[in-house]
N, CA, C and O atoms as a GROMACS GRO file, in nm:
protein
  536
    1MET      N    1   0.074  -0.161  -0.005
    1MET     CA    2   0.015   0.022  -0.010
    1MET      C    3   0.107   0.112  -0.008
    1MET      O    4   0.228   0.097   0.012
    2VAL      N    5   0.019   0.248  -0.036
    2VAL     CA    6   0.113   0.360  -0.080
    2VAL      C    7   0.106   0.424   0.085
    2VAL      O    8   0.014   0.404   0.164
    3GLU      N    9   0.236   0.508   0.112
    3GLU     CA   10   0.177   0.611   0.208
    3GLU      C   11   0.253   0.740   0.212
    3GLU      O   12   0.371   0.777   0.213
    4TYR      N   13   0.148   0.787   0.213
    4TYR     CA   14   0.143   0.918   0.152
    4TYR      C   15   0.266   1.048   0.184
    4TYR      O   16   0.236   1.096   0.294
    5ARG      N   17   0.380   1.112   0.131
    5ARG     CA   18   0.434   1.226   0.224
    5ARG      C   19   0.360   1.367   0.168
    5ARG      O   20   0.359   1.430   0.062
    6ILE      N   21   0.316   1.376   0.260
    6ILE     CA   22   0.326   1.564   0.214
    6ILE      C   23   0.434   1.623   0.229
    6ILE      O   24   0.513   1.576   0.311
    7ASP      N   25   0.466   1.738   0.158
    7ASP     CA   26   0.583   1.845   0.225
    7ASP      C   27   0.484   1.967   0.155
    7ASP      O   28   0.434   1.980   0.043
    8ARG      N   29   0.483   2.073   0.314
    8ARG     CA   30   0.398   2.154   0.287
    8ARG      C   31   0.500   2.301   0.273
    8ARG      O   32   0.466   2.417   0.296
    9ARG      N   33   0.634   2.248   0.225
    9ARG     CA   34   0.718   2.380   0.197
    9ARG      C   35   0.789   2.334   0.048
    9ARG      O   36   0.908   2.317   0.021
   10SER      N   37   0.670   2.321  -0.034
   10SER     CA   38   0.717   2.258  -0.148
   10SER      C   39   0.651   2.340  -0.267
   10SER      O   40   0.694   2.340  -0.383
   11GLY      N   41   0.528   2.416  -0.217
   11GLY     CA   42   0.454   2.484  -0.353
   11GLY      C   43   0.367   2.447  -0.440
   11GLY      O   44   0.314   2.517  -0.527
   12VAL      N   45   0.341   2.270  -0.403
   12VAL     CA   46   0.299   2.215  -0.475
   12VAL      C   47   0.148   2.226  -0.384
   12VAL      O   48   0.155   2.237  -0.261
   13ALA      N   49   0.010   2.221  -0.455
   13ALA     CA   50  -0.079   2.158  -0.403
   13ALA      C   51  -0.081   2.036  -0.360
   13ALA      O   52  -0.048   1.939  -0.428
   14THR      N   53  -0.133   2.033  -0.207
   14THR     CA   54  -0.132   1.893  -0.179
   14THR      C   55  -0.200   1.775  -0.240
   14THR      O   56  -0.171   1.655  -0.237
   15TYR      N   57  -0.317   1.852  -0.308
   15TYR     CA   58  -0.381   1.664  -0.362
   15TYR      C   59  -0.335   1.649  -0.508
   15TYR      O   60  -0.384   1.560  -0.576
   16VAL      N   61  -0.239   1.734  -0.561
   16VAL     CA   62  -0.159   1.710  -0.662
   16VAL      C   63  -0.024   1.611  -0.584
   16VAL      O   64   0.013   1.505  -0.634
   17GLN      N   65   0.025   1.658  -0.478
   17GLN     CA   66   0.144   1.586  -0.456
   17GLN      C   67   0.060   1.442  -0.413
   17GLN      O   68   0.143   1.352  -0.407
   18ILE      N   69  -0.092   1.388  -0.379
   18ILE     CA   70  -0.125   1.291  -0.371
   18ILE      C   71  -0.124   1.198  -0.505
   18ILE      O   72  -0.087   1.081  -0.512
   19VAL      N   73  -0.179   1.289  -0.616
   19VAL     CA   74  -0.185   1.208  -0.725
   19VAL      C   75  -0.044   1.149  -0.806
   19VAL      O   76  -0.009   1.047  -0.864
   20GLN      N   77   0.012   1.289  -0.768
   20GLN     CA   78   0.201   1.286  -0.788
   20GLN      C   79   0.262   1.143  -0.762
   20GLN      O   80   0.300   1.068  -0.851
   21GLN      N   81   0.265   1.120  -0.643
   21GLN     CA   82   0.282   1.002  -0.543
   21GLN      C   83   0.231   0.870  -0.593
   21GLN      O   84   0.287   0.762  -0.613
   22THR      N   85   0.076   0.922  -0.611
   22THR     CA   86   0.007   0.792  -0.659
   22THR      C   87   0.027   0.705  -0.788
   22THR      O   88   0.000   0.586  -0.805
   23LYS      N   89   0.090   0.814  -0.891
   23LYS     CA   90   0.117   0.758  -1.003
   23LYS      C   91   0.264   0.715  -1.009
   23LYS      O   92   0.289   0.611  -1.070
   24GLN      N   93   0.362   0.781  -0.954
   24GLN     CA   94   0.434   0.722  -0.873
   24GLN      C   95   0.484   0.626  -0.874
   24GLN      O   96   0.591   0.583  -0.917
   25ALA      N   97   0.402   0.587  -0.822
   25ALA     CA   98   0.368   0.396  -0.708
   25ALA      C   99   0.327   0.330  -0.861
   25ALA      O  100   0.378   0.234  -0.920
   26LEU      N  101   0.232   0.408  -0.897
   26LEU     CA  102   0.195   0.284  -1.059
   26LEU      C  103   0.324   0.245  -1.160
   26LEU      O  104   0.346   0.133  -1.207
   27ARG      N  105   0.416   0.383  -1.185
   27ARG     CA  106   0.504   0.331  -1.267
   27ARG      C  107   0.573   0.260  -1.176
   27ARG      O  108   0.508   0.158  -1.203
   28LEU      N  109   0.656   0.217  -1.083
   28LEU     CA  110   0.720   0.203  -1.005
   28LEU      C  111   0.647   0.034  -1.031
   28LEU      O  112   0.699  -0.067  -1.079
   29GLY      N  113   0.520   0.056  -0.984
   29GLY     CA  114   0.446  -0.120  -0.986
   29GLY      C  115   0.442  -0.160  -0.807
   29GLY      O  116   0.403  -0.266  -0.756
   30LEU      N  117   0.483  -0.066  -0.754
   30LEU     CA  118   0.463  -0.054  -0.632
   30LEU      C  119   0.284  -0.056  -0.608
   30LEU      O  120   0.244  -0.100  -0.500
   31LEU      N  121   0.212  -0.021  -0.682
   31LEU     CA  122   0.071   0.009  -0.691
   31LEU      C  123   0.020  -0.079  -0.858
   31LEU      O  124   0.063  -0.053  -0.970
   32GLU      N  125  -0.078  -0.180  -0.818
   32GLU     CA  126  -0.119  -0.276  -0.938
   32GLU      C  127  -0.253  -0.260  -0.945
   32GLU      O  128  -0.323  -0.215  -0.854
   33PRO      N  129  -0.295  -0.300  -1.067
   33PRO     CA  130  -0.463  -0.282  -1.116
   33PRO      C  131  -0.515  -0.388  -1.001
   33PRO      O  132  -0.487  -0.508  -1.001
   34GLY      N  133  -0.584  -0.331  -0.917
   34GLY     CA  134  -0.703  -0.399  -0.849
   34GLY      C  135  -0.604  -0.401  -0.629
   34GLY      O  136  -0.620  -0.467  -0.526
   35ASP      N  137  -0.535  -0.312  -0.663
   35ASP     CA  138  -0.507  -0.254  -0.569
   35ASP      C  139  -0.596  -0.175  -0.485
   35ASP      O  140  -0.675  -0.103  -0.546
   36LYS      N  141  -0.602  -0.174  -0.322
   36LYS     CA  142  -0.661  -0.094  -0.242
   36LYS      C  143  -0.565   0.080  -0.208
   36LYS      O  144  -0.454   0.104  -0.160
   37LEU      N  145  -0.655   0.153  -0.253
   37LEU     CA  146  -0.606   0.296  -0.185
   37LEU      C  147  -0.588   0.337  -0.056
   37LEU      O  148  -0.681   0.416  -0.045
   38PRO      N  149  -0.547   0.337   0.017
   38PRO     CA  150  -0.584   0.423   0.129
   38PRO      C  151  -0.706   0.470   0.118
   38PRO      O  152  -0.759   0.520   0.019
   39THR      N  153  -0.765   0.445   0.260
   39THR     CA  154  -0.890   0.538   0.267
   39THR      C  155  -0.862   0.655   0.289
   39THR      O  156  -0.750   0.667   0.340
   40ALA      N  157  -0.936   0.781   0.266
   40ALA     CA  158  -0.952   0.909   0.266
   40ALA      C  159  -0.869   0.897   0.440
   40ALA      O  160  -0.753   0.924   0.470
   41ARG      N  161  -0.978   0.849   0.523
   41ARG     CA  162  -0.951   0.879   0.648
   41ARG      C  163  -0.784   0.795   0.715
   41ARG      O  164  -0.722   0.833   0.814
   42GLU      N  165  -0.760   0.714   0.651
   42GLU     CA  166  -0.646   0.653   0.671
   42GLU      C  167  -0.504   0.785   0.591
   42GLU      O  168  -0.406   0.804   0.663
   43VAL      N  169  -0.505   0.823   0.522
   43VAL     CA  170  -0.429   0.960   0.476
   43VAL      C  171  -0.480   1.016   0.566
   43VAL      O  172  -0.414   0.995   0.668
   44VAL      N  173  -0.596   1.102   0.592
   44VAL     CA  174  -0.604   1.205   0.722
   44VAL      C  175  -0.516   1.170   0.837
   44VAL      O  176  -0.428   1.251   0.864
   45GLU      N  177  -0.525   1.057   0.911
   45GLU     CA  178  -0.493   1.013   1.023
   45GLU      C  179  -0.326   1.036   0.964
   45GLU      O  180  -0.253   1.104   1.035
   46ALA      N  181  -0.287   0.997   0.876
   46ALA     CA  182  -0.140   1.010   0.859
   46ALA      C  183  -0.081   1.095   0.813
   46ALA      O  184   0.042   1.092   0.814
   47THR      N  185  -0.156   1.205   0.754
   47THR     CA  186  -0.119   1.324   0.665
   47THR      C  187  -0.099   1.452   0.748
   47THR      O  188  -0.019   1.543   0.726
   48ALA      N  189  -0.237   1.434   0.904
   48ALA     CA  190  -0.252   1.526   0.975
   48ALA      C  191  -0.352   1.679   0.825
   48ALA      O  192  -0.353   1.801   0.840
   49ILE      N  193  -0.418   1.598   0.704
   49ILE     CA  194  -0.492   1.696   0.589
   49ILE      C  195  -0.639   1.689   0.575
   49ILE      O  196  -0.683   1.575   0.593
   50ASN      N  197  -0.696   1.749   0.556
   50ASN     CA  198  -0.849   1.733   0.526
   50ASN      C  199  -0.867   1.668   0.425
   50ASN      O  200  -0.813   1.684   0.316
   51PRO      N  201  -0.955   1.578   0.458
   51PRO     CA  202  -1.018   1.488   0.386
   51PRO      C  203  -1.031   1.534   0.248
   51PRO      O  204  -0.993   1.475   0.147
   52ASN      N  205  -1.109   1.686   0.258
   52ASN     CA  206  -1.183   1.704   0.143
   52ASN      C  207  -1.053   1.679  -0.016
   52ASN      O  208  -1.070   1.644  -0.133
   53THR      N  209  -0.926   1.723   0.069
   53THR     CA  210  -0.836   1.729  -0.019
   53THR      C  211  -0.808   1.557  -0.056
   53THR      O  212  -0.783   1.517  -0.170
   54VAL      N  213  -0.817   1.483   0.045
   54VAL     CA  214  -0.772   1.318  -0.039
   54VAL      C  215  -0.899   1.295  -0.094
   54VAL      O  216  -0.902   1.199  -0.170
   55LEU      N  217  -1.019   1.362  -0.078
   55LEU     CA  218  -1.090   1.295  -0.205
   55LEU      C  219  -1.107   1.357  -0.372
   55LEU      O  220  -1.154   1.297  -0.469
   56LYS      N  221  -1.045   1.512  -0.361
   56LYS     CA  222  -1.005   1.564  -0.445
   56LYS      C  223  -0.938   1.532  -0.551
   56LYS      O  224  -0.968   1.549  -0.670
   57ALA      N  225  -0.773   1.450  -0.465
   57ALA     CA  226  -0.691   1.410  -0.549
   57ALA      C  227  -0.786   1.275  -0.607
   57ALA      O  228  -0.788   1.278  -0.730
   58TYR      N  229  -0.854   1.172  -0.556
   58TYR     CA  230  -0.869   1.059  -0.560
   58TYR      C  231  -1.017   1.071  -0.665
   58TYR      O  232  -1.061   0.973  -0.726
   59ARG      N  233  -1.080   1.208  -0.672
   59ARG     CA  234  -1.153   1.181  -0.829
   59ARG      C  235  -1.073   1.248  -0.916
   59ARG      O  236  -1.128   1.284  -1.020
   60GLU      N  237  -0.890   1.294  -0.894
   60GLU     CA  238  -0.859   1.364  -1.011
   60GLU      C  239  -0.814   1.212  -1.079
   60GLU      O  240  -0.822   1.182  -1.198
   61LEU      N  241  -0.773   1.144  -0.989
   61LEU     CA  242  -0.694   0.996  -1.050
   61LEU      C  243  -0.847   0.879  -1.076
   61LEU      O  244  -0.850   0.772  -1.136
   62GLU      N  245  -0.917   0.925  -1.033
   62GLU     CA  246  -1.032   0.824  -1.106
   62GLU      C  247  -1.103   0.900  -1.265
   62GLU      O  248  -1.163   0.841  -1.355
   63ARG      N  249  -1.066   1.061  -1.255
   63ARG     CA  250  -1.112   1.123  -1.382
   63ARG      C  251  -0.988   1.104  -1.494
   63ARG      O  252  -0.989   1.149  -1.609
   64GLU      N  253  -0.910   1.046  -1.450
   64GLU     CA  254  -0.749   1.003  -1.560
   64GLU      C  255  -0.777   0.852  -1.549
   64GLU      O  256  -0.687   0.769  -1.550
   65GLY      N  257  -0.906   0.823  -1.539
   65GLY     CA  258  -0.909   0.677  -1.533
   65GLY      C  259  -0.818   0.552  -1.504
   65GLY      O  260  -0.826   0.445  -1.564
   66LEU      N  261  -0.713   0.589  -1.383
   66LEU     CA  262  -0.605   0.543  -1.337
   66LEU      C  263  -0.717   0.458  -1.207
   66LEU      O  264  -0.707   0.336  -1.195
   67VAL      N  265  -0.824   0.542  -1.113
   67VAL     CA  266  -0.866   0.440  -0.983
   67VAL      C  267  -1.001   0.468  -1.026
   67VAL      O  268  -1.036   0.569  -1.087
   68GLU      N  269  -1.097   0.340  -0.979
   68GLU     CA  270  -1.241   0.355  -0.954
   68GLU      C  271  -1.288   0.372  -0.814
   68GLU      O  272  -1.227   0.289  -0.747
   69ALA      N  273  -1.353   0.426  -0.755
   69ALA     CA  274  -1.448   0.439  -0.661
   69ALA      C  275  -1.558   0.324  -0.652
   69ALA      O  276  -1.657   0.315  -0.724
   70ARG      N  277  -1.520   0.235  -0.545
   70ARG     CA  278  -1.637   0.132  -0.545
   70ARG      C  279  -1.729   0.174  -0.397
   70ARG      O  280  -1.685   0.127  -0.292
   71ARG      N  281  -1.830   0.244  -0.392
   71ARG     CA  282  -1.920   0.253  -0.322
   71ARG      C  283  -1.906   0.166  -0.162
   71ARG      O  284  -1.987   0.076  -0.139
   72GLY      N  285  -1.843   0.187  -0.100
   72GLY     CA  286  -1.896   0.067   0.057
   72GLY      C  287  -1.760   0.046   0.063
   72GLY      O  288  -1.706   0.061   0.173
   73LEU      N  289  -1.669   0.001  -0.069
   73LEU     CA  290  -1.534  -0.062  -0.043
   73LEU      C  291  -1.395   0.009  -0.083
   73LEU      O  292  -1.279  -0.029  -0.064
   74GLY      N  293  -1.445   0.123  -0.146
   74GLY     CA  294  -1.281   0.197  -0.114
   74GLY      C  295  -1.255   0.240  -0.251
   74GLY      O  296  -1.347   0.241  -0.332
   75THR      N  297  -1.162   0.266  -0.276
   75THR     CA  298  -1.049   0.339  -0.448
   75THR      C  299  -0.958   0.218  -0.470
   75THR      O  300  -0.872   0.179  -0.390
   76PHE      N  301  -0.988   0.161  -0.592
   76PHE     CA  302  -0.892   0.093  -0.630
   76PHE      C  303  -0.843   0.140  -0.742
   76PHE      O  304  -0.879   0.238  -0.807
   77VAL      N  305  -0.700   0.011  -0.775
   77VAL     CA  306  -0.631   0.124  -0.878
   77VAL      C  307  -0.675  -0.007  -1.050
   77VAL      O  308  -0.641  -0.125  -1.051
   78ARG      N  309  -0.734   0.046  -1.142
   78ARG     CA  310  -0.788   0.026  -1.259
   78ARG      C  311  -0.679  -0.002  -1.323
   78ARG      O  312  -0.663  -0.114  -1.371
   79ARG      N  313  -0.582   0.101  -1.336
   79ARG     CA  314  -0.433  -0.003  -1.449
   79ARG      C  315  -0.350   0.095  -1.415
   79ARG      O  316  -0.364   0.204  -1.360
   80SER      N  317  -0.244   0.022  -1.467
   80SER     CA  318  -0.099   0.090  -1.405
   80SER      C  319  -0.067   0.197  -1.527
   80SER      O  320  -0.141   0.229  -1.619
   81LEU      N  321   0.037   0.231  -1.505
   81LEU     CA  322   0.112   0.361  -1.632
   81LEU      C  323   0.217   0.283  -1.660
   81LEU      O  324   0.321   0.336  -1.621
   82GLY      N  325   0.236   0.170  -1.717
   82GLY     CA  326   0.312   0.068  -1.811
   82GLY      C  327   0.472   0.125  -1.719
   82GLY      O  328   0.538   0.229  -1.719
   83ILE      N  329   0.485  -0.018  -1.644
   83ILE     CA  330   0.610   0.042  -1.568
   83ILE      C  331   0.691  -0.057  -1.679
   83ILE      O  332   0.650  -0.160  -1.733
   84THR      N  333   0.855   0.032  -1.694
   84THR     CA  334   0.944  -0.008  -1.696
   84THR      C  335   1.080  -0.054  -1.646
   84THR      O  336   1.169  -0.122  -1.696
   85ALA      N  337   1.063   0.017  -1.512
   85ALA     CA  338   1.187   0.002  -1.449
   85ALA      C  339   1.155  -0.002  -1.299
   85ALA      O  340   1.206   0.084  -1.227
   86PRO      N  341   1.060  -0.111  -1.237
   86PRO     CA  342   1.048  -0.145  -1.122
   86PRO      C  343   1.138  -0.110  -0.997
   86PRO      O  344   1.256  -0.080  -1.012
   87ALA      N  345   1.080  -0.114  -0.874
   87ALA     CA  346   1.182  -0.029  -0.753
   87ALA      C  347   1.307  -0.149  -0.763
   87ALA      O  348   1.425  -0.115  -0.754
   88ASP      N  349   1.274  -0.260  -0.778
   88ASP     CA  350   1.413  -0.330  -0.790
   88ASP      C  351   1.523  -0.389  -0.844
   88ASP      O  352   1.609  -0.473  -0.819
   89SER      N  353   1.466  -0.263  -0.981
   89SER     CA  354   1.579  -0.322  -1.095
   89SER      C  355   1.707  -0.289  -1.088
   89SER      O  356   1.749  -0.262  -0.976
   90PRO      N  357   1.802  -0.282  -1.202
   90PRO     CA  358   1.943  -0.242  -1.123
   90PRO      C  359   1.936  -0.086  -1.175
   90PRO      O  360   1.995   0.012  -1.129
   91LEU      N  361   1.867  -0.092  -1.261
   91LEU     CA  362   1.914   0.123  -1.292
   91LEU      C  363   1.878   0.194  -1.166
   91LEU      O  364   1.918   0.309  -1.147
   92ARG      N  365   1.786   0.117  -1.057
   92ARG     CA  366   1.717   0.176  -0.962
   92ARG      C  367   1.839   0.119  -0.834
   92ARG      O  368   1.802   0.139  -0.718
   93ALA      N  369   1.967   0.055  -0.852
   93ALA     CA  370   2.070   0.064  -0.731
   93ALA      C  371   2.124   0.193  -0.832
   93ALA      O  372   2.148   0.298  -0.772
   94GLU      N  373   2.139   0.193  -0.951
   94GLU     CA  374   2.254   0.218  -1.036
   94GLU      C  375   2.257   0.417  -0.924
   94GLU      O  376   2.337   0.481  -0.856
   95LEU      N  377   2.103   0.432  -0.978
   95LEU     CA  378   2.002   0.581  -0.917
   95LEU      C  379   2.066   0.628  -0.784
   95LEU      O  380   2.116   0.739  -0.762
   96ASP      N  381   2.051   0.488  -0.672
   96ASP     CA  382   2.099   0.471  -0.541
   96ASP      C  383   2.220   0.535  -0.523
   96ASP      O  384   2.252   0.626  -0.446
   97ALA      N  385   2.308   0.448  -0.640
   97ALA     CA  386   2.504   0.486  -0.573
   97ALA      C  387   2.545   0.614  -0.608
   97ALA      O  388   2.618   0.682  -0.535
   98TRP      N  389   2.470   0.678  -0.790
   98TRP     CA  390   2.433   0.812  -0.774
   98TRP      C  391   2.389   0.903  -0.673
   98TRP      O  392   2.476   0.986  -0.648
   99VAL      N  393   2.302   0.915  -0.618
   99VAL     CA  394   2.258   0.993  -0.526
   99VAL      C  395   2.335   1.002  -0.396
   99VAL      O  396   2.341   1.108  -0.332
  100THR      N  397   2.409   0.861  -0.346
  100THR     CA  398   2.472   0.859  -0.226
  100THR      C  399   2.641   0.958  -0.298
  100THR      O  400   2.722   1.014  -0.224
  101ARG      N  401   2.650   0.951  -0.443
  101ARG     CA  402   2.786   1.028  -0.453
  101ARG      C  403   2.725   1.171  -0.507
  101ARG      O  404   2.800   1.268  -0.496
  102ALA      N  405   2.664   1.181  -0.535
  102ALA     CA  406   2.564   1.331  -0.530
  102ALA      C  407   2.566   1.367  -0.438
  102ALA      O  408   2.582   1.488  -0.451
  103ARG      N  409   2.557   1.327  -0.274
  103ARG     CA  410   2.504   1.321  -0.168
  103ARG      C  411   2.657   1.388  -0.114
  103ARG      O  412   2.677   1.501  -0.071
  104ALA      N  413   2.741   1.292  -0.129
  104ALA     CA  414   2.917   1.242  -0.047
  104ALA      C  415   2.942   1.420  -0.143
  104ALA      O  416   2.995   1.502  -0.069
  105ALA      N  417   2.917   1.460  -0.249
  105ALA     CA  418   3.006   1.599  -0.305
  105ALA      C  419   2.926   1.711  -0.271
  105ALA      O  420   2.949   1.823  -0.319
  106GLY      N  421   2.814   1.682  -0.174
  106GLY     CA  422   2.745   1.805  -0.112
  106GLY      C  423   2.661   1.851  -0.149
  106GLY      O  424   2.640   1.965  -0.108
  107LEU      N  425   2.541   1.775  -0.273
  107LEU     CA  426   2.455   1.799  -0.313
  107LEU      C  427   2.351   1.802  -0.222
  107LEU      O  428   2.352   1.725  -0.126
  108GLY      N  429   2.240   1.902  -0.246
  108GLY     CA  430   2.147   1.872  -0.159
  108GLY      C  431   1.986   1.818  -0.274
  108GLY      O  432   1.986   1.822  -0.397
  109ARG      N  433   1.883   1.780  -0.198
  109ARG     CA  434   1.768   1.752  -0.263
  109ARG      C  435   1.740   1.801  -0.395
  109ARG      O  436   1.709   1.736  -0.495
  110ASP      N  437   1.758   1.965  -0.376
  110ASP     CA  438   1.669   2.027  -0.502
  110ASP      C  439   1.834   2.017  -0.621
  110ASP      O  440   1.861   1.991  -0.739
  111ASP      N  441   1.899   2.052  -0.503
  111ASP     CA  442   2.077   2.030  -0.627
  111ASP      C  443   2.055   1.924  -0.738
  111ASP      O  444   2.064   1.937  -0.861
  112MET      N  445   2.025   1.820  -0.663
  112MET     CA  446   2.036   1.656  -0.737
  112MET      C  447   1.921   1.647  -0.851
  112MET      O  448   1.941   1.608  -0.965
  113ALA      N  449   1.817   1.684  -0.806
  113ALA     CA  450   1.705   1.693  -0.904
  113ALA      C  451   1.685   1.790  -1.021
  113ALA      O  452   1.644   1.756  -1.132
  114ALA      N  453   1.722   1.924  -0.981
  114ALA     CA  454   1.808   2.002  -1.106
  114ALA      C  455   1.878   1.931  -1.165
  114ALA      O  456   1.853   1.909  -1.284
  115LEU      N  457   1.955   1.889  -1.121
  115LEU     CA  458   2.065   1.807  -1.179
  115LEU      C  459   2.062   1.709  -1.268
  115LEU      O  460   2.153   1.695  -1.349
  116PHE      N  461   1.931   1.608  -1.261
  116PHE     CA  462   1.890   1.549  -1.314
  116PHE      C  463   1.768   1.582  -1.410
  116PHE      O  464   1.749   1.530  -1.520
  117ALA      N  465   1.694   1.673  -1.352
  117ALA     CA  466   1.596   1.745  -1.451
  117ALA      C  467   1.666   1.768  -1.561
  117ALA      O  468   1.626   1.701  -1.656
  118SER      N  469   1.789   1.864  -1.591
  118SER     CA  470   1.889   1.884  -1.695
  118SER      C  471   1.883   1.776  -1.787
  118SER      O  472   1.819   1.778  -1.892
  119ALA      N  473   1.969   1.655  -1.734
  119ALA     CA  474   2.017   1.574  -1.754
  119ALA      C  475   1.890   1.517  -1.818
  119ALA      O  476   1.903   1.545  -1.938
  120LEU      N  477   1.775   1.453  -1.802
  120LEU     CA  478   1.657   1.437  -1.886
  120LEU      C  479   1.622   1.547  -2.014
  120LEU      O  480   1.613   1.515  -2.132
  121ASP      N  481   1.608   1.670  -1.964
  121ASP     CA  482   1.564   1.779  -2.080
  121ASP      C  483   1.676   1.738  -2.214
  121ASP      O  484   1.650   1.727  -2.333
  122ASP      N  485   1.824   1.718  -2.134
  122ASP     CA  486   1.977   1.711  -2.261
  122ASP      C  487   1.851   1.618  -2.336
  122ASP      O  488   1.760   1.651  -2.412
  123ARG      N  489   1.900   1.458  -2.265
  123ARG     CA  490   1.856   1.352  -2.350
  123ARG      C  491   1.745   1.344  -2.415
  123ARG      O  492   1.760   1.285  -2.522
  124PHE      N  493   1.597   1.394  -2.386
  124PHE     CA  494   1.477   1.406  -2.485
  124PHE      C  495   1.512   1.497  -2.613
  124PHE      O  496   1.487   1.473  -2.731
  125THR      N  497   1.572   1.600  -2.561
  125THR     CA  498   1.546   1.694  -2.646
  125THR      C  499   1.669   1.653  -2.744
  125THR      O  500   1.649   1.699  -2.856
  126GLN      N  501   1.799   1.575  -2.733
  126GLN     CA  502   1.903   1.530  -2.855
  126GLN      C  503   1.771   1.404  -2.916
  126GLN      O  504   1.750   1.380  -3.035
  127GLU      N  505   1.709   1.349  -2.815
  127GLU     CA  506   1.698   1.247  -2.920
  127GLU      C  507   1.543   1.292  -2.966
  127GLU      O  508   1.478   1.190  -2.991
  128HIS      N  509   1.472   1.402  -2.981
  128HIS     CA  510   1.351   1.442  -3.040
  128HIS      C  511   1.438   1.475  -3.199
  128HIS      O  512   1.415   1.432  -3.312
  129ALA      N  513   1.564   1.585  -3.137
  129ALA     CA  514   1.612   1.618  -3.280
  129ALA      C  515   1.695   1.528  -3.354
  129ALA      O  516   1.722   1.560  -3.469
  130LYS      N  517   1.733   1.437  -3.314
  130LYS     CA  518   1.759   1.302  -3.384
  130LYS      C  519   1.679   1.275  -3.478
  130LYS      O  520   1.703   1.262  -3.598
  131GLY      N  521   1.556   1.263  -3.408
  131GLY     CA  522   1.397   1.178  -3.517
  131GLY      C  523   1.353   1.292  -3.591
  131GLY      O  524   1.283   1.261  -3.688
  132ASP      N  525   1.372   1.417  -3.574
  132ASP     CA  526   1.334   1.493  -3.680
  132ASP      C  527   1.459   1.508  -3.797
  132ASP      O  528   1.424   1.544  -3.909
  133GLN      N  529   1.602   1.483  -3.772
  133GLN     CA  530   1.667   1.430  -3.906
  133GLN      C  531   1.619   1.331  -3.985
  133GLN      O  532   1.612   1.340  -4.107
  134GLU      N  533   1.568   1.188  -3.889
  134GLU     CA  534   1.575   1.092  -4.027
  134GLU      C  535   1.432   1.109  -4.063
  134GLU      O  536   1.387   1.054  -4.164
   0.00000   0.00000   0.00000
């Protein structure tokens, strides 16, 4: 089961954080079709957020076709997001090693996120440009 972590200093709306974390769990294979999401009450108890915020996030996930609410039973995953690199893959181990090296070099979380995002942008820009040439 997914455990939501809310970062009140992130500037990202709380319901969006829940949506993003659910999608991440789907991509990593931590949530699979048929799995039940925590109840709004469970999320509220774990995170001290408003129940309406949880319900808003779940409605957004339902609107995207990722989950379905079953009256009296809870909210269940309908489909995955096509995982290509599960959480226990060798790629994850390599990424963990990179994070360890980056931390040892003095980089903080935001620094690492910016560096990683920059590398992603560069790679996908190069691939897009290469595709245009073919």
